[in-house]
Amino acid sequence: MSRNLKVGISIGDINGIGLEVIIKTLSDSEIYKYCTPIVYGHTKVASFHRKAAGINEFVFQVINDAESAQAGKPNMINCWEEDVKIDLGVSNETGGKYALLSLQRATDDLVSRKIDALITAPINKHNIQSEDFKFPGHTEYIQERANGKDSLMFLISEDLKVGVVTGHVPVKDIVKGVTKEAIVSKLKLMNESLKKDFWVEKPKIAVLGLNPHAGDNGLLGSEELEIISPAIEEAFNEGILAFGPFPADGFFGNQSYAKFDAILAMYHDQGLIPFKAASFNRGINFTAGLDVVRTSPDHGTGYDIAGKNMASPTSFREALFLALHIVRQRREQEELMSNPLLFSKMSKDRD
């Protein structure tokens, strides 16, 4: 664990702010004390963004593969040969095409363990769709590529950790995805991640209701009584400290989340709106429940500010450091588990 970890970075939509926040993050020399970054894209595209944002004296070291990455430098793997027309702030087929080429090459190296973690810059979920990408987002794509049975979209900040049962699905389909089995599965993933990735010994998890006022005893919907409460009970009986269901508005409004280690929301906006309101530009999207580590900033492509030197690198930088933290936490735990005497001693010390 003493060596610098190799961190892969996909560039996202080339017409957005991805490369701007990447370059701003890697311009900080402190980064190289902790990792060796490898960006999957093309130096010409990166140079265009660097100049558009007015960033001077930054150069990528071109390498052919992750094994050739040089410590102490920002490395770039050119994922295509042709020149690319960049239209800053525009969503088009070109942006999606090259975002996918970057993501595919980076994910290849992630699942083959040539890199230790992957940080993904924002894609446009519409223009990236193709024969090779038929997914609602990064989370589902990474899950399939990593051969995961399930995964959890887990939003992380200093003050909040929020996961969702249903992720990138239309509102009209949310109820179909809120099943007892899905809730129990997400609770297990969240509980395990809190223990393994964040070293929370006995996580306390709050579960939100689906309907207004958590159904109000069946008056405003029966899902809480028939699905969510039984799922919580089953998880609790399996040793997971899950509580609820709580009405979402009051739960966030009175800051009840401070009493819990994490929150499981039923759908995307129920969890992400309060999370981003509290943690925007500092939050991180982590794909929990997989053998590989992938994080991303909690913002989108930022077309409206692309090329204007206005994009904050804070969330991207936090995503990079969280990925490093999780990799090291997992490896240290593996080392401890392989040494029963040391693990027993540490457990007694905690008690």
Coordinates of N, CA and C in Angstrom, one line a residue, residues 136-253:
P136 N -28.7 3.6 -18.5 CA -29.1 4.9 -18.1 C -28.1 5.7 -17.5
G137 N -26.9 5.2 -17.2 CA -25.8 6.0 -16.7 C -24.5 5.2 -16.4
H138 N -23.5 5.8 -15.8 CA -22.3 5.2 -15.5 C -22.5 4.0 -14.6
T139 N -23.3 4.1 -13.5 CA -23.5 3.1 -12.5 C -23.8 1.8 -13.1
E140 N -24.8 1.8 -14.0 CA -25.3 0.5 -14.5 C -24.2 -0.1 -15.5
Y141 N -23.5 0.8 -16.2 CA -22.5 0.3 -17.1 C -21.3 -0.3 -16.4
I142 N -20.8 0.4 -15.3 CA -19.7 -0.2 -14.6 C -20.2 -1.5 -13.9
Q143 N -21.4 -1.5 -13.4 CA -21.9 -2.8 -12.8 C -21.8 -3.9 -13.7
E144 N -22.3 -3.8 -14.9 CA -22.2 -4.9 -15.9 C -20.8 -5.2 -16.3
R145 N -20.0 -4.2 -16.5 CA -18.6 -4.5 -16.9 C -17.8 -5.2 -15.8
A146 N -18.2 -4.9 -14.6 CA -17.5 -5.6 -13.4 C -18.2 -6.9 -13.0
N147 N -19.2 -7.3 -13.8 CA -19.9 -8.5 -13.5 C -20.6 -8.5 -12.1
G148 N -21.1 -7.4 -11.7 CA -21.7 -7.2 -10.4 C -23.2 -7.6 -10.5
K149 N -23.7 -8.4 -9.5 CA -25.1 -8.7 -9.5 C -26.0 -7.5 -9.2
D150 N -25.5 -6.6 -8.3 CA -26.2 -5.4 -8.0 C -25.2 -4.4 -7.6
S151 N -25.6 -3.2 -7.5 CA -24.7 -2.1 -7.0 C -25.6 -1.0 -6.4
L152 N -25.0 -0.1 -5.8 CA -25.7 1.0 -5.1 C -25.1 2.3 -5.5
M153 N -26.0 3.2 -6.0 CA -25.6 4.6 -6.2 C -25.5 5.3 -4.9
F154 N -24.3 5.6 -4.4 CA -24.1 6.0 -3.1 C -23.5 7.4 -3.1
L155 N -24.2 8.4 -2.7 CA -23.7 9.8 -2.7 C -23.1 10.1 -1.4
I156 N -21.9 10.6 -1.4 CA -21.0 10.8 -0.2 C -20.6 12.2 -0.1
S157 N -20.7 12.8 1.1 CA -20.1 14.0 1.5 C -19.7 13.9 3.0
E158 N -19.1 15.0 3.5 CA -18.7 15.0 4.9 C -19.9 14.8 5.8
D159 N -21.0 15.4 5.4 CA -22.2 15.4 6.3 C -23.3 14.4 6.0
L160 N -23.3 13.9 4.8 CA -24.4 13.0 4.3 C -23.8 11.8 3.5
K161 N -24.5 10.7 3.7 CA -24.3 9.6 2.8 C -25.7 9.1 2.4
V162 N -26.0 9.1 1.1 CA -27.4 8.8 0.6 C -27.3 7.8 -0.5
G163 N -28.0 6.7 -0.4 CA -28.1 5.8 -1.5 C -29.6 5.7 -2.0
V164 N -29.8 5.1 -3.1 CA -31.1 5.1 -3.7 C -31.5 3.7 -4.1
V165 N -32.8 3.3 -3.9 CA -33.3 2.0 -4.4 C -33.4 2.0 -5.9
T166 N -34.1 3.0 -6.4 CA -34.2 3.1 -7.9 C -33.4 4.3 -8.3
G167 N -32.6 4.1 -9.3 CA -31.7 5.1 -9.8 C -32.2 5.9 -11.0
H168 N -31.6 5.7 -12.1 CA -32.0 6.4 -13.3 C -33.1 5.8 -14.0
V169 N -34.3 6.0 -13.5 CA -35.6 5.4 -14.1 C -36.6 6.6 -14.1
P170 N -37.5 6.5 -15.1 CA -38.6 7.5 -15.2 C -39.4 7.5 -13.9
V171 N -40.0 8.6 -13.6 CA -40.8 8.7 -12.4 C -42.0 7.7 -12.4
K172 N -42.6 7.5 -13.6 CA -43.7 6.6 -13.8 C -43.3 5.2 -13.5
D173 N -42.0 4.8 -13.5 CA -41.6 3.5 -13.2 C -41.0 3.2 -11.8
I174 N -41.0 4.3 -11.0 CA -40.4 4.2 -9.7 C -41.1 3.1 -8.9
V175 N -42.4 3.1 -8.8 CA -43.2 2.1 -8.0 C -42.8 0.7 -8.3
K176 N -42.6 0.4 -9.6 CA -42.3 -0.9 -10.1 C -41.0 -1.4 -9.5
G177 N -40.1 -0.4 -9.3 CA -38.7 -0.8 -8.8 C -38.6 -0.9 -7.3
V178 N -39.6 -0.3 -6.6 CA -39.6 -0.3 -5.1 C -40.2 -1.6 -4.6
T179 N -39.4 -2.7 -4.6 CA -39.9 -4.0 -4.1 C -39.1 -4.3 -2.8
K180 N -39.7 -5.3 -2.1 CA -39.1 -5.7 -0.8 C -37.7 -6.2 -1.1
E181 N -37.5 -7.0 -2.2 CA -36.3 -7.6 -2.5 C -35.2 -6.6 -2.9
A182 N -35.6 -5.5 -3.6 CA -34.7 -4.5 -4.0 C -34.2 -3.7 -2.8
I183 N -35.2 -3.4 -1.9 CA -34.8 -2.6 -0.7 C -33.8 -3.4 0.2
V184 N -34.1 -4.7 0.4 CA -33.2 -5.5 1.2 C -31.8 -5.6 0.6
S185 N -31.8 -5.8 -0.7 CA -30.5 -5.8 -1.4 C -29.7 -4.6 -1.3
K186 N -30.4 -3.4 -1.4 CA -29.6 -2.1 -1.3 C -29.2 -1.9 0.1
L187 N -30.0 -2.3 1.1 CA -29.6 -2.2 2.5 C -28.4 -3.0 2.8
K188 N -28.3 -4.2 2.2 CA -27.2 -5.1 2.5 C -25.9 -4.5 1.8
L189 N -26.1 -3.9 0.6 CA -24.9 -3.3 0.0 C -24.4 -2.1 0.7
M190 N -25.4 -1.3 1.2 CA -25.0 -0.1 2.0 C -24.4 -0.4 3.3
N191 N -24.9 -1.4 4.0 CA -24.4 -1.8 5.3 C -22.9 -2.3 5.1
E192 N -22.7 -3.2 4.1 CA -21.4 -3.7 3.8 C -20.4 -2.6 3.4
S193 N -20.9 -1.7 2.6 CA -20.0 -0.6 2.2 C -19.6 0.3 3.3
L194 N -20.5 0.6 4.2 CA -20.2 1.4 5.4 C -19.1 0.7 6.2
K195 N -19.2 -0.6 6.3 CA -18.3 -1.3 7.2 C -16.9 -1.5 6.5
K196 N -16.9 -1.8 5.2 CA -15.7 -2.2 4.5 C -15.0 -0.9 3.9
D197 N -15.8 0.0 3.4 CA -15.2 1.2 2.7 C -15.0 2.4 3.6
F198 N -15.8 2.5 4.7 CA -15.8 3.6 5.6 C -15.5 3.3 7.0
W199 N -15.4 2.0 7.3 CA -15.0 1.4 8.6 C -15.9 1.9 9.7
V200 N -17.2 1.9 9.4 CA -18.2 2.2 10.4 C -18.6 0.8 11.0
E201 N -18.3 0.6 12.2 CA -18.4 -0.8 12.8 C -19.8 -1.3 12.9
K202 N -20.8 -0.4 13.4 CA -22.2 -0.8 13.5 C -23.0 0.3 12.8
P203 N -23.2 0.3 11.5 CA -23.9 1.4 10.8 C -25.3 1.4 11.2
K204 N -25.8 2.6 11.4 CA -27.3 2.9 11.6 C -27.8 3.5 10.3
I205 N -28.8 2.9 9.7 CA -29.3 3.3 8.4 C -30.7 3.8 8.5
A206 N -31.0 4.9 8.0 CA -32.4 5.4 7.9 C -33.0 5.1 6.6
V207 N -34.2 4.6 6.6 CA -34.9 4.3 5.3 C -36.1 5.3 5.1
L208 N -36.2 5.9 4.0 CA -37.3 6.8 3.7 C -38.5 6.1 3.2
G209 N -39.6 6.7 3.4 CA -40.9 6.2 2.7 C -40.9 6.6 1.3
L210 N -41.9 6.1 0.6 CA -42.1 6.4 -0.8 C -43.1 7.6 -1.0
N211 N -44.2 7.5 -0.2 CA -45.3 8.4 -0.4 C -45.2 9.6 0.5
P212 N -45.9 10.7 0.3 CA -45.9 11.8 1.2 C -46.3 11.4 2.6
H213 N -45.6 11.9 3.6 CA -45.8 11.5 5.0 C -45.7 10.0 5.3
A214 N -44.8 9.4 4.4 CA -44.6 8.0 4.5 C -45.9 7.2 4.5
G215 N -46.8 7.7 3.7 CA -48.1 6.9 3.5 C -49.1 7.3 4.5
D216 N -48.8 7.9 5.6 CA -49.8 8.3 6.6 C -50.7 7.1 7.0
N217 N -50.0 6.0 7.4 CA -50.7 4.8 7.8 C -51.7 4.2 6.7
G218 N -51.2 4.3 5.5 CA -52.0 3.8 4.4 C -53.0 4.7 3.7
L219 N -53.2 5.9 4.3 CA -54.1 6.9 3.7 C -53.6 7.4 2.4
L220 N -52.2 7.6 2.3 CA -51.6 8.2 1.1 C -50.8 7.2 0.3
G221 N -51.1 5.9 0.5 CA -50.4 4.9 -0.2 C -50.0 3.7 0.7
S222 N -50.0 2.5 0.1 CA -49.8 1.3 1.0 C -48.4 0.7 0.9
E223 N -47.5 1.3 0.1 CA -46.2 0.8 -0.1 C -45.4 0.7 1.2
E224 N -45.5 1.7 2.1 CA -44.8 1.7 3.4 C -45.2 0.5 4.2
L225 N -46.5 0.2 4.3 CA -47.0 -0.9 5.1 C -46.8 -2.3 4.5
E226 N -46.9 -2.4 3.2 CA -46.8 -3.7 2.5 C -45.4 -4.0 2.0
I227 N -44.6 -3.0 1.7 CA -43.3 -3.3 1.1 C -42.1 -2.8 2.0
I228 N -42.1 -1.5 2.3 CA -40.9 -0.9 2.9 C -40.7 -1.4 4.3
S229 N -41.8 -1.4 5.1 CA -41.6 -1.8 6.5 C -41.2 -3.3 6.6
P230 N -41.9 -4.2 5.8 CA -41.4 -5.6 5.9 C -39.9 -5.8 5.4
A231 N -39.5 -4.9 4.5 CA -38.1 -5.0 4.1 C -37.2 -4.6 5.2
I232 N -37.5 -3.5 5.9 CA -36.7 -3.1 7.0 C -36.7 -4.1 8.1
E233 N -37.8 -4.8 8.4 CA -37.8 -5.8 9.4 C -36.9 -7.0 9.0
E234 N -37.0 -7.4 7.7 CA -36.2 -8.5 7.3 C -34.7 -8.2 7.4
A235 N -34.3 -6.9 7.0 CA -32.9 -6.5 7.1 C -32.5 -6.5 8.5
F236 N -33.3 -6.0 9.4 CA -33.0 -5.9 10.8 C -32.8 -7.3 11.4
N237 N -33.6 -8.2 11.0 CA -33.5 -9.6 11.5 C -32.2 -10.2 11.0
E238 N -31.6 -9.7 10.0 CA -30.3 -10.2 9.5 C -29.2 -9.4 10.0
G239 N -29.4 -8.6 11.0 CA -28.3 -7.9 11.7 C -28.0 -6.5 11.2
I240 N -28.8 -6.0 10.3 CA -28.6 -4.6 9.7 C -29.5 -3.7 10.6
L241 N -28.8 -2.6 11.1 CA -29.5 -1.7 11.9 C -30.2 -0.6 11.0
A242 N -31.4 -1.0 10.5 CA -32.2 -0.2 9.6 C -33.4 0.3 10.3
F243 N -33.8 1.5 10.1 CA -34.9 2.1 10.8 C -35.8 2.9 9.8
G244 N -37.1 3.0 10.1 CA -38.0 3.8 9.3 C -39.3 3.0 9.1
P245 N -40.0 3.4 8.0 CA -39.7 4.4 7.0 C -40.0 5.8 7.6
F246 N -39.2 6.8 7.2 CA -39.4 8.2 7.6 C -39.9 9.0 6.5
P247 N -40.8 10.0 6.8 CA -41.3 10.9 5.8 C -40.1 11.8 5.3
A248 N -39.8 11.8 4.0 CA -38.6 12.4 3.5 C -38.5 13.9 3.8
D249 N -39.6 14.7 3.7 CA -39.5 16.1 3.9 C -39.1 16.5 5.3
G250 N -39.8 15.9 6.3 CA -39.5 16.2 7.7 C -38.1 15.7 8.1
F251 N -37.7 14.5 7.5 CA -36.5 13.9 7.9 C -35.3 14.8 7.6
F252 N -35.3 15.4 6.4 CA -34.3 16.3 6.0 C -34.5 17.7 6.6
G253 N -35.7 18.1 6.7 CA -36.0 19.4 7.2 C -35.6 19.6 8.6

